[in-house]
CSV table of C-alpha atoms in Angstrom, one decimal:
chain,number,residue,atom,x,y,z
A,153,UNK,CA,0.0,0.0,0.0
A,154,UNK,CA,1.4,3.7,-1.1
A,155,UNK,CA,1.9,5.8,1.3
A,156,UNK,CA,-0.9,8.6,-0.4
A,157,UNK,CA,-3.5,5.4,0.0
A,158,UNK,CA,-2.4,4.8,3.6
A,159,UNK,CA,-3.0,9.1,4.2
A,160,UNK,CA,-6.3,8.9,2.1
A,161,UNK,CA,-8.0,6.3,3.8
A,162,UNK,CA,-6.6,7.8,7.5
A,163,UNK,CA,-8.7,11.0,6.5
A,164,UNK,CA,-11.5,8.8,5.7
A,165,UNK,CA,-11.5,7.2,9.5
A,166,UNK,CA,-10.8,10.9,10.8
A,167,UNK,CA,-13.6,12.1,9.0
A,168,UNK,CA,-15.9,9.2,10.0
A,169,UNK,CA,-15.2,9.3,13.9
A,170,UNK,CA,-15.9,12.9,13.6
A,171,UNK,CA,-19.1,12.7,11.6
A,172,UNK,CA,-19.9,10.2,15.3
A,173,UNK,CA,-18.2,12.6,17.8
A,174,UNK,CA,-21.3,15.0,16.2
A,175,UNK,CA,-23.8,12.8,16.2
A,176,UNK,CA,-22.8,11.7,19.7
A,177,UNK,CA,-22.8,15.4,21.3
A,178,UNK,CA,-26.1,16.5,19.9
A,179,UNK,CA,-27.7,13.2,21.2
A,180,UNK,CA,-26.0,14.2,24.2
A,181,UNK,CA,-27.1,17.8,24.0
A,182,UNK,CA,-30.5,16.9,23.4
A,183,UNK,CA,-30.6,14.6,27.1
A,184,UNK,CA,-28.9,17.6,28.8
A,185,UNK,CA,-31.9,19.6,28.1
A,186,UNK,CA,-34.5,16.9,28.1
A,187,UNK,CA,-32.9,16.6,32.0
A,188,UNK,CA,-32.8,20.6,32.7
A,189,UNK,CA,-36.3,20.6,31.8
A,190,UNK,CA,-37.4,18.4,33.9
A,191,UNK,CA,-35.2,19.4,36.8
A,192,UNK,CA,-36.8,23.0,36.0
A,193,UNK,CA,-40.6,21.4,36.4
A,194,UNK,CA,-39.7,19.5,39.6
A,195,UNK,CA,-38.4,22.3,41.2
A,196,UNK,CA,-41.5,24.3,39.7
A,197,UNK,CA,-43.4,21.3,41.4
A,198,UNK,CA,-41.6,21.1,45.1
A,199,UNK,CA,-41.9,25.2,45.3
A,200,UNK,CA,-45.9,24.8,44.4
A,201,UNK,CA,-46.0,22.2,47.1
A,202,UNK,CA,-44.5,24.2,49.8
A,203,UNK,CA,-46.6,27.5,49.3
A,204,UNK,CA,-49.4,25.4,49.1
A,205,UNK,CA,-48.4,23.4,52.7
A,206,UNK,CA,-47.6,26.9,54.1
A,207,UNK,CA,-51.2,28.3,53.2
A,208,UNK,CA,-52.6,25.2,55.2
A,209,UNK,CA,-50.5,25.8,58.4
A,210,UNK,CA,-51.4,29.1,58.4
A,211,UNK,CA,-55.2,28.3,57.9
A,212,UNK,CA,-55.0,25.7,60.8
A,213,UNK,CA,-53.0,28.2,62.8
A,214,UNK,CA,-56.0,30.7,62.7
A,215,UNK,CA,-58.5,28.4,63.1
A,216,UNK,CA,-56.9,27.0,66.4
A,217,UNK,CA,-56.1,30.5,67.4
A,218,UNK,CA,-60.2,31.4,67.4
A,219,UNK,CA,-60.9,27.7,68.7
A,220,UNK,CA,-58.7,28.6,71.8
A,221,UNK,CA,-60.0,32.4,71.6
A,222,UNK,CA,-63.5,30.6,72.2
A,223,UNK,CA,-62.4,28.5,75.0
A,224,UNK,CA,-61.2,31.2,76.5
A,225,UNK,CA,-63.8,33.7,76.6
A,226,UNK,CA,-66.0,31.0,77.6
A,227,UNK,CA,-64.1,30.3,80.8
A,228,UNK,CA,-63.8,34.2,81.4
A,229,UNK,CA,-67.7,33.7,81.8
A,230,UNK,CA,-67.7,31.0,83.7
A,231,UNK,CA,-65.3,32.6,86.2
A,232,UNK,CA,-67.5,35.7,86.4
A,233,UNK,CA,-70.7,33.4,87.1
A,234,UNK,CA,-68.8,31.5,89.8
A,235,UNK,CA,-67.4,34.6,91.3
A,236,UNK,CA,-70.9,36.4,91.5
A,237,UNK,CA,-72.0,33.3,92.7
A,238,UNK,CA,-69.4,33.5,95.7
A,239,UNK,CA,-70.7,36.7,96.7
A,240,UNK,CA,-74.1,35.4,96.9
A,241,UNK,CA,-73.2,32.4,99.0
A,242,UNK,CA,-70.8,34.8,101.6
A,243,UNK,CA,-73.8,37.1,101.6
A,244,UNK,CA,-76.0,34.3,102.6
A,245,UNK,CA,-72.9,32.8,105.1
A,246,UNK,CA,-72.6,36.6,107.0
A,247,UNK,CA,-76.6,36.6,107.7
A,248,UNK,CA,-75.9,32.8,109.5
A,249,UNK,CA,-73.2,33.8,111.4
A,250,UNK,CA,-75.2,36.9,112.8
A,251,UNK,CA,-78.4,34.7,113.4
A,252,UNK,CA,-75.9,32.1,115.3
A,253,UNK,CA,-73.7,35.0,117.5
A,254,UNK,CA,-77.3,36.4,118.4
A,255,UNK,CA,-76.6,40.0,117.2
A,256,UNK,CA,-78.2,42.9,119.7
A,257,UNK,CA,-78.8,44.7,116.6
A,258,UNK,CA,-80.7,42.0,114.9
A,259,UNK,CA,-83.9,41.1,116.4
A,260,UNK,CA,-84.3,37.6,116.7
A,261,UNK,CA,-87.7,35.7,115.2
A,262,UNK,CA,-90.2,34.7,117.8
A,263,UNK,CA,-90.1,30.7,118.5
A,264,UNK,CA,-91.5,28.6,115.5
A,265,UNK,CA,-91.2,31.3,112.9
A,266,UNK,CA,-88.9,32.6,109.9
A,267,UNK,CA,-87.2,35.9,110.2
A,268,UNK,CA,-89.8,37.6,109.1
A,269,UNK,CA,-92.6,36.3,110.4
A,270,UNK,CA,-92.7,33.1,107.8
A,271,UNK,CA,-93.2,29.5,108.4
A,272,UNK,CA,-90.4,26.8,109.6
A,273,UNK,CA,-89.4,26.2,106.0
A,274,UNK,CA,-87.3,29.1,106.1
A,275,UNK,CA,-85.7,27.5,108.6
A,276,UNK,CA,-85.0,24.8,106.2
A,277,UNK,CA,-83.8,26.8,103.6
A,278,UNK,CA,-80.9,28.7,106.0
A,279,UNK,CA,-79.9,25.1,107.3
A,280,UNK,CA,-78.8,24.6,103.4
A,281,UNK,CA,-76.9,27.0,103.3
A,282,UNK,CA,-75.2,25.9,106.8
A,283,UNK,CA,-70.8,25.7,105.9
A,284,UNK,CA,-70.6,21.9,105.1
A,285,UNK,CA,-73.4,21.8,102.5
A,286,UNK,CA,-71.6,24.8,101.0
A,287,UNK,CA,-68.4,23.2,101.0
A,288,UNK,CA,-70.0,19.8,99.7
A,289,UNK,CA,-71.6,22.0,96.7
A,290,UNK,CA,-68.4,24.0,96.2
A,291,UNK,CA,-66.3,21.1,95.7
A,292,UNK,CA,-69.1,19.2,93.5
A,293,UNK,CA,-69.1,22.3,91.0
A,294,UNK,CA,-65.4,21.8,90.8
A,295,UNK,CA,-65.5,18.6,90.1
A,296,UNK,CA,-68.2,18.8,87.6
A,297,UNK,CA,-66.4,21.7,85.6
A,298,UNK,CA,-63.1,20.0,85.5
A,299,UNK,CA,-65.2,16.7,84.2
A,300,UNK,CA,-66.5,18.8,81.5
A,301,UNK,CA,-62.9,20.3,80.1
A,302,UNK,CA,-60.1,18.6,78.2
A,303,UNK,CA,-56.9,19.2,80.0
A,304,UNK,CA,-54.7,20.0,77.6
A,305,UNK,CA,-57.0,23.1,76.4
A,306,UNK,CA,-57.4,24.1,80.2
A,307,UNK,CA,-53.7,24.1,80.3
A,308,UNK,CA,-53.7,26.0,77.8
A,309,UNK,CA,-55.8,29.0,78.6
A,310,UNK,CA,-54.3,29.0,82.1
A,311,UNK,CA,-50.8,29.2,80.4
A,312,UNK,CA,-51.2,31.0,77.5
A,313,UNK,CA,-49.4,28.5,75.4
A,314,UNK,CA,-50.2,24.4,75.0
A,315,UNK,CA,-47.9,22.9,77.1
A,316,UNK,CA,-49.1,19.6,77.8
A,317,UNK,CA,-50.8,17.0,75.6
A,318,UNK,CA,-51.6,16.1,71.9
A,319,UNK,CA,-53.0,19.4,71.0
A,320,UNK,CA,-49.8,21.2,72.5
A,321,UNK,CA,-47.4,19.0,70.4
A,322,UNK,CA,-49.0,19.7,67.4
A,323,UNK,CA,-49.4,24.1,67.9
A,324,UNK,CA,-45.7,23.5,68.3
A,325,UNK,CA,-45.1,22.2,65.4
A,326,UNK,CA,-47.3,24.6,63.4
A,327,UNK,CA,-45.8,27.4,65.0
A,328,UNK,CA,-42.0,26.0,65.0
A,329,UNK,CA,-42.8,25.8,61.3
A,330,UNK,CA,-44.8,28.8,60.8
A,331,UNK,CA,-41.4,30.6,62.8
A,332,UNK,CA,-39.2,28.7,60.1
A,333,UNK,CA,-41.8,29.8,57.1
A,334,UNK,CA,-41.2,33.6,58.0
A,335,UNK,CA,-37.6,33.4,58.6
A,336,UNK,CA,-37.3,32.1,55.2
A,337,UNK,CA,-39.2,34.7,53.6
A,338,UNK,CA,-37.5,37.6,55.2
A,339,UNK,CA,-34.2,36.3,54.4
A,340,UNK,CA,-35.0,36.1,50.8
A,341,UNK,CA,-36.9,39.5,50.4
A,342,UNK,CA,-33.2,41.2,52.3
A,343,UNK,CA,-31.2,38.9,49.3
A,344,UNK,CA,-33.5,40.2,46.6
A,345,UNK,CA,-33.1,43.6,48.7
A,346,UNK,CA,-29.1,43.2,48.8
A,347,UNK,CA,-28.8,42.0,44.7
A,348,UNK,CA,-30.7,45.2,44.3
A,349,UNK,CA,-28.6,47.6,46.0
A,350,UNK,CA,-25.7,45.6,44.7
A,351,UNK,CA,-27.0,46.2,41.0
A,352,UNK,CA,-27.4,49.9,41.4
A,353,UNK,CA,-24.1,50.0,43.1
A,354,UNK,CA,-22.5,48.2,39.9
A,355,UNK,CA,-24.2,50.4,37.4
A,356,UNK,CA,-22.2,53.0,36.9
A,357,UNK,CA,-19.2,51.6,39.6
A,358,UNK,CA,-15.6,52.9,38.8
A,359,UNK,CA,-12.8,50.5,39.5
A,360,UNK,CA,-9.6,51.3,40.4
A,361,UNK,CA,-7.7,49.0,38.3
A,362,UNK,CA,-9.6,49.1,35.0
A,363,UNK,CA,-9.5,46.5,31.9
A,364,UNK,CA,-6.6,44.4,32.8
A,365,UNK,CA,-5.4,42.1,29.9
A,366,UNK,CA,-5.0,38.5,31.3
A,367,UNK,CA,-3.3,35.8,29.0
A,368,UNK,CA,-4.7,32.0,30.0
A,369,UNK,CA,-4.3,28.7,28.6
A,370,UNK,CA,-5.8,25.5,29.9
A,371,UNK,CA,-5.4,21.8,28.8
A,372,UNK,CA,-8.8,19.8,28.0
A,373,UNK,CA,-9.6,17.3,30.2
A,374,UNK,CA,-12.8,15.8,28.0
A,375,UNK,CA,-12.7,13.0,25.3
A,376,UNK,CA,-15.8,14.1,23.7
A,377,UNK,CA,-15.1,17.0,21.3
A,378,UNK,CA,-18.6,18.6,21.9
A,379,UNK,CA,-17.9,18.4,26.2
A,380,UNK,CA,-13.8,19.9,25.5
A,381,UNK,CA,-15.7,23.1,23.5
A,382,UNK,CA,-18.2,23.4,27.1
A,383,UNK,CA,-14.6,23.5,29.2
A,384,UNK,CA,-13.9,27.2,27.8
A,385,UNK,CA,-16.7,28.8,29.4
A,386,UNK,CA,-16.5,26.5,32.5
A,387,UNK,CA,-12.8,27.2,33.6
A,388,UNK,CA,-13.6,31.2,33.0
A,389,UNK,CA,-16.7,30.7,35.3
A,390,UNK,CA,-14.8,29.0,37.6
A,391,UNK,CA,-12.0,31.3,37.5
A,392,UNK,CA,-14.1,34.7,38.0
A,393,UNK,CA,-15.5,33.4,40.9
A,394,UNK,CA,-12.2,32.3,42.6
A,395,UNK,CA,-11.3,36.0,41.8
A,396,UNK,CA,-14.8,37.4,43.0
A,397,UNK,CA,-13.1,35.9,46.8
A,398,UNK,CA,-10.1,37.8,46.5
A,399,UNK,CA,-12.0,40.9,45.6
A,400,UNK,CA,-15.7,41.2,45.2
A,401,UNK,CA,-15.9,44.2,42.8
A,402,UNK,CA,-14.1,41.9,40.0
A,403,UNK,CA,-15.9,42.2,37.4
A,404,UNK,CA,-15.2,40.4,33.7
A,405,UNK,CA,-15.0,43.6,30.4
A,406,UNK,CA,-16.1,43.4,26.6
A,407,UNK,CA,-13.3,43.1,24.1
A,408,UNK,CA,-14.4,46.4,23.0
A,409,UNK,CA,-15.4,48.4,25.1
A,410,UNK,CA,-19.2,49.5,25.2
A,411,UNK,CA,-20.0,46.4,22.9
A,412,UNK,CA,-21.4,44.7,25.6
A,413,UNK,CA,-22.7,44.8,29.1
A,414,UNK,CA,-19.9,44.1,32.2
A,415,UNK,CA,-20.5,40.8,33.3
A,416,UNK,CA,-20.6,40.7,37.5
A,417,UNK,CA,-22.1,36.8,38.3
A,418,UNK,CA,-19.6,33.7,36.9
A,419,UNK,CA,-23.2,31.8,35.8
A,420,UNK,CA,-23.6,34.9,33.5
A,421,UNK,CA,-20.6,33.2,31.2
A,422,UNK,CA,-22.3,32.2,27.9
A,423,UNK,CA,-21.3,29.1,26.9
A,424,UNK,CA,-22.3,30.1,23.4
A,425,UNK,CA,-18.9,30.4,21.7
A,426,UNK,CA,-20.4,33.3,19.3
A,427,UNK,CA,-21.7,35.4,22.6
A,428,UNK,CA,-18.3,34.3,24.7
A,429,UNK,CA,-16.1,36.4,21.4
A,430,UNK,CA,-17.9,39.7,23.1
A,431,UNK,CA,-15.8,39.2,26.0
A,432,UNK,CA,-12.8,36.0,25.1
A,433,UNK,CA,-10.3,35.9,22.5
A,434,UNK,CA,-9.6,32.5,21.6
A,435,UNK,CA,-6.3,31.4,19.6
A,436,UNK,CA,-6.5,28.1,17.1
A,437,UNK,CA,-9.2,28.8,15.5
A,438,UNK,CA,-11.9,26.2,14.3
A,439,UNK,CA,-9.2,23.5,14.8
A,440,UNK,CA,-8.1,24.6,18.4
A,441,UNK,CA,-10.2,21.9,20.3
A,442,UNK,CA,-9.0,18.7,18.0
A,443,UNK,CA,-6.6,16.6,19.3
A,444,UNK,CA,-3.3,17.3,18.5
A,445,UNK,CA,0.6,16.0,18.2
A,446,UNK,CA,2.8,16.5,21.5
A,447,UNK,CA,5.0,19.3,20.9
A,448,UNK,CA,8.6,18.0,20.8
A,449,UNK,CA,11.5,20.5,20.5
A,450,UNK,CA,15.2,20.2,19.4
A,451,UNK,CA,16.3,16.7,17.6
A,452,UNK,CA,13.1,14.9,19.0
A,453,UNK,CA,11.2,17.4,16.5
A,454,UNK,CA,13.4,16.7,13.9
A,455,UNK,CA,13.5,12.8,14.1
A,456,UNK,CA,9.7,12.1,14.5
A,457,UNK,CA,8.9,15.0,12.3
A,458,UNK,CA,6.8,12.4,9.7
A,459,UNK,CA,6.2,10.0,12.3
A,460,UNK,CA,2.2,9.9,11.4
A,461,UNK,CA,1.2,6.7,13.6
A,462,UNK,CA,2.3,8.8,16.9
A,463,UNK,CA,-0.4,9.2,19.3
A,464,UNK,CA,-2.3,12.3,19.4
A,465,UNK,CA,-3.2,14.3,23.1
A,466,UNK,CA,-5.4,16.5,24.3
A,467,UNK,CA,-5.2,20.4,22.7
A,468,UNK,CA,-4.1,23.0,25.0
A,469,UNK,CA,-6.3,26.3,24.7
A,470,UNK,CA,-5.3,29.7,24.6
A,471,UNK,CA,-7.2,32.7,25.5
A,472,UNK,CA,-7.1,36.5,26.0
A,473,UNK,CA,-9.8,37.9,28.7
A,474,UNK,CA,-10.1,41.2,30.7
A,475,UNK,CA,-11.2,42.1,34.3
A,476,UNK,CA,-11.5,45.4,36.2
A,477,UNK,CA,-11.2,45.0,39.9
A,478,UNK,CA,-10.5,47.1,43.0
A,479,UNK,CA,-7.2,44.9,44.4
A,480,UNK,CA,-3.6,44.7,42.8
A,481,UNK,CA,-4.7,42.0,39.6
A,482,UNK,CA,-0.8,40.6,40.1
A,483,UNK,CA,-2.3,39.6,43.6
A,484,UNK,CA,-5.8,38.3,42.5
A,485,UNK,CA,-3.6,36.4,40.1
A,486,UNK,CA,-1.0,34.5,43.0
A,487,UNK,CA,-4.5,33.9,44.8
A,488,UNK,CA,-6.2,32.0,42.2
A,489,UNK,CA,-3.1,30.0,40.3
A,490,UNK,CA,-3.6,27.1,42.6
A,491,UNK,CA,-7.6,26.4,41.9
A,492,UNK,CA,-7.1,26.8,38.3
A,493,UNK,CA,-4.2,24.8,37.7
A,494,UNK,CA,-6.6,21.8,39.5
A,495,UNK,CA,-8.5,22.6,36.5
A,496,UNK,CA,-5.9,21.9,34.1
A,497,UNK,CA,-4.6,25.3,34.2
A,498,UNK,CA,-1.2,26.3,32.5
A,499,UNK,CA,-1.1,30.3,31.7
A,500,UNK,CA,-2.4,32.6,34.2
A,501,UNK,CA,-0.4,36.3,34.0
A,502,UNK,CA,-1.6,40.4,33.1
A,503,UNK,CA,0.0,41.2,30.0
A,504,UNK,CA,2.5,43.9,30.1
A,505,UNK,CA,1.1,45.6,27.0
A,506,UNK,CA,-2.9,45.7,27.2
A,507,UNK,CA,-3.5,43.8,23.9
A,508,UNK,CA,-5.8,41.2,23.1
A,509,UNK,CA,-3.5,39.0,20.2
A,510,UNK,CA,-3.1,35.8,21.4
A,511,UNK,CA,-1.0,32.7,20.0
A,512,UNK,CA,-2.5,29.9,18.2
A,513,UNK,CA,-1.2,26.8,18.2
C-alpha cells in the first residue's frame, strides 16, 4: 500500500469518527436539556407544594387560634358566674353567722317562725346553706367543671401556650414551622433587597484598576469533542469566581469596550462560543479543540517529524480575557493559580502591553 493510500484512507476514518463525535454530542445535548427541563418542572413542582403546605399551616393556625380564643372567653364567663355566685353564697354565710352569734342589733324571730314572720321552712332553707353543705356543693361544682374540660386546652388557657398533651405537640409544630416559614421569607426579600442595591451600586461603579489584559491557557480534560468546546466557558466561570473571593468588585470587560454589558455573576458566562467572542479571544481557531501531536523541541522534533502513527493528546487552549477590579490584579492572580491549575490550568499572568492577540497553536 502507497503511502498517499495509507494518508487517504486515514482522512477517511478521521472524517468518520468525527461525523460520530457529532452525532454523539447533539444526542447528548438533546438529554442535557431533556434533564434541565425536567429538573426546572420539579423544582417548579416542590416550590408549588411548599406555598401550598404553608397556606394550610397558616389556615389551621388561625382556626386554632379562634378555637382557643373561644375557649377562653367562655371560661372568662364562667369565672364571672362562679365569682358572683361566691358573693351570693358569703352574703348568705354573714346573715348565718349573725343569726348564730345572736346580734343585739338584729332582732331575733319569735319561736317557730322565719325571720320575718314566715313559716319553719325558712328555717330549712338557712340550714342549706349551713358551711358543710356549701363546701360539699363547692367542691361538687369543681368537680363537675373539670369533668366537663379537656386538660390539655385548660392548660392551655391558664398558660397562654399548649404545654401539655396532643394538641400542645401539634401548635408546636405549626408554629416552629410557621417561625421557620417567615424566617425564610424575610431572608429572601433582604437577598432580593441586597442583589438590588448591589446592581445599582454596579451600574455605573468605577474601579480602580480598569480593563486588565489576562493571558490564560488550559489543557482539555474531556474525550468528547462537543464536552472539551463546554470547558472554555467553564474554567472562565470557575475562575471569576475564585477572583470574586479575592476581591468582590471583579468584574469580567467586553473586548471592545461599550460592545457589551460588564459581566458581575460567573453563571452569567455564555457558553455560546459566538456570545463568549464579546468578551474572550480564543487562539487556534476552528481547529483549536482537535486533538493534536505532542509538541517536541530540538532533535526529537526533527526525528519524528513524519512520524504519522504517533499518538495524538489532548489540545491545550489559549485565551485572552479582561477584568476590572478594586485589588492589585498581580495579587488576585497569585491567589487564584492554585484552583485553576486543579482545572488543568497552565497560563495565568496580566499582559505587560494591554492587547488582546493571542497565539494559536
Amino acid at each position: 500500500m502507497s503511502t498517499a493510500e495509507a494518508r487517504l484512507r486515514e482522512r477517511e476514518r478521521k472524517k468518520q469518527l468525527e461525523e460520530e463525535e457529532k452525532a454523539a454530542a447533539a444526542t447528548l445535548q438533546r438529554e442535557k436539556e431533556a434533564a434541565e427541563k425536567r429538573e426546572r418542572e420539579e423544582k417548579k413542582k416542590a416550590r408549588d407544594h411548599e406555598r401550598k403546605r404553608e397556606e394550610e399551616a397558616a389556615k389551621a393556625k388561625a382556626a386554632e387560634a379562634a378555637k382557643a380564643a373561644e375557649a377562653a372567653a367562655a371560661a372568662a364567663e364562667e369565672e364571672k358566674m362562679e365569682a358572683t355566685s361566691d358573693v351570693e353564697e358569703n352574703t348568705g354565710d354573714h346573715i348565718d353567722e349573725m343569726n348564730q352569734s345572736g346580734d343585739p342589733q338584729r332582732p331575733t324571730p319569735p319561736v317557730g317562725r322565719g325571720l320575718f314572720g314566715d313559716s319553719d321552712e325558712d328555717d330549712d332553707v338557712n340550714a342549706s346553706k349551713s358551711p358543710v353543705k356549701k363546701k360539699k356543693r363547692k367542691e361538687k361544682k369543681k368537680k363537675k367543671k373539670k369533668e366537663g374540660q379537656q386538660p390539655e386546652v385548660a392548660s392551655v388557657l391558664k398558660a397562654g401556650k399548649y404545654t401539655t398533651g396532643a394538641a400542645a405537640e401539634q401548635l408546636k409544630k405549626e408554629t416552629e414551622a410557621k417561625e421557620r416559614a417567615d424566617k425564610a421569607r424575610e431572608k429572601a426579600a433582604l437577598k432580593e433587597k441586597e442583589e438590588e442595591e448591589r446592581k445599582k451600586k454596579r451600574e455605573n461603579y468605577v474601579h480602580e484598576f480598569k480593563r486588565n489584559v489576562v493571558e490564560c491557557s488550559f489543557v482539555c480534560t474531556q474525550e468528547e469533542i462537543n464536552l472539551r468546546y463546554n470547558e472554555l466557558p467553564s474554567n472562565i466561570r470557575l475562575l471569576l469566581k475564585n477572583m470574586q473571593k479575592v476581591d468582590k468588585m471583579v468584574c469580567m470587560e467586553p473586548v471592545v469596550a461599550g460592545d457589551a454589558e460588564r459581566i458581575w455573576e460567573p453563571t452569567s458566562v455564555p457558553y455560546d462560543h459566538t456570545d463568549l467572542g464579546e468578551y474572550v479571544v480564543q487562539g487556534g481557531g476552528v481547529k483549536a479543540f482537535e486533538l493534536k501531536k505532542p509538541k517536541k523541541y530540538g532533535k526529537k522534533a526533527e526525528e519524528n517529524a513524519e512520524d504519522e502513527d504517533e499518538e495524538l493528546v489532548l489540545p491545550e487552549i489559549y485565551f485572552t480575557w479582561s477584568f476590572s477590579s478594586d485589588k492589585d490584579p498581580l495579587k488576585i492572580m497569585d491567589r487564584v493559580a492554585g484552583e485553576w491549575g486543579k482545572v488543568g490550568g497552565r497560563k495565568l499572568y496580566v499582559k505587560k502591553i494591554q492587547s488582546f492577540t493571542t497565539v494559536s497553536v
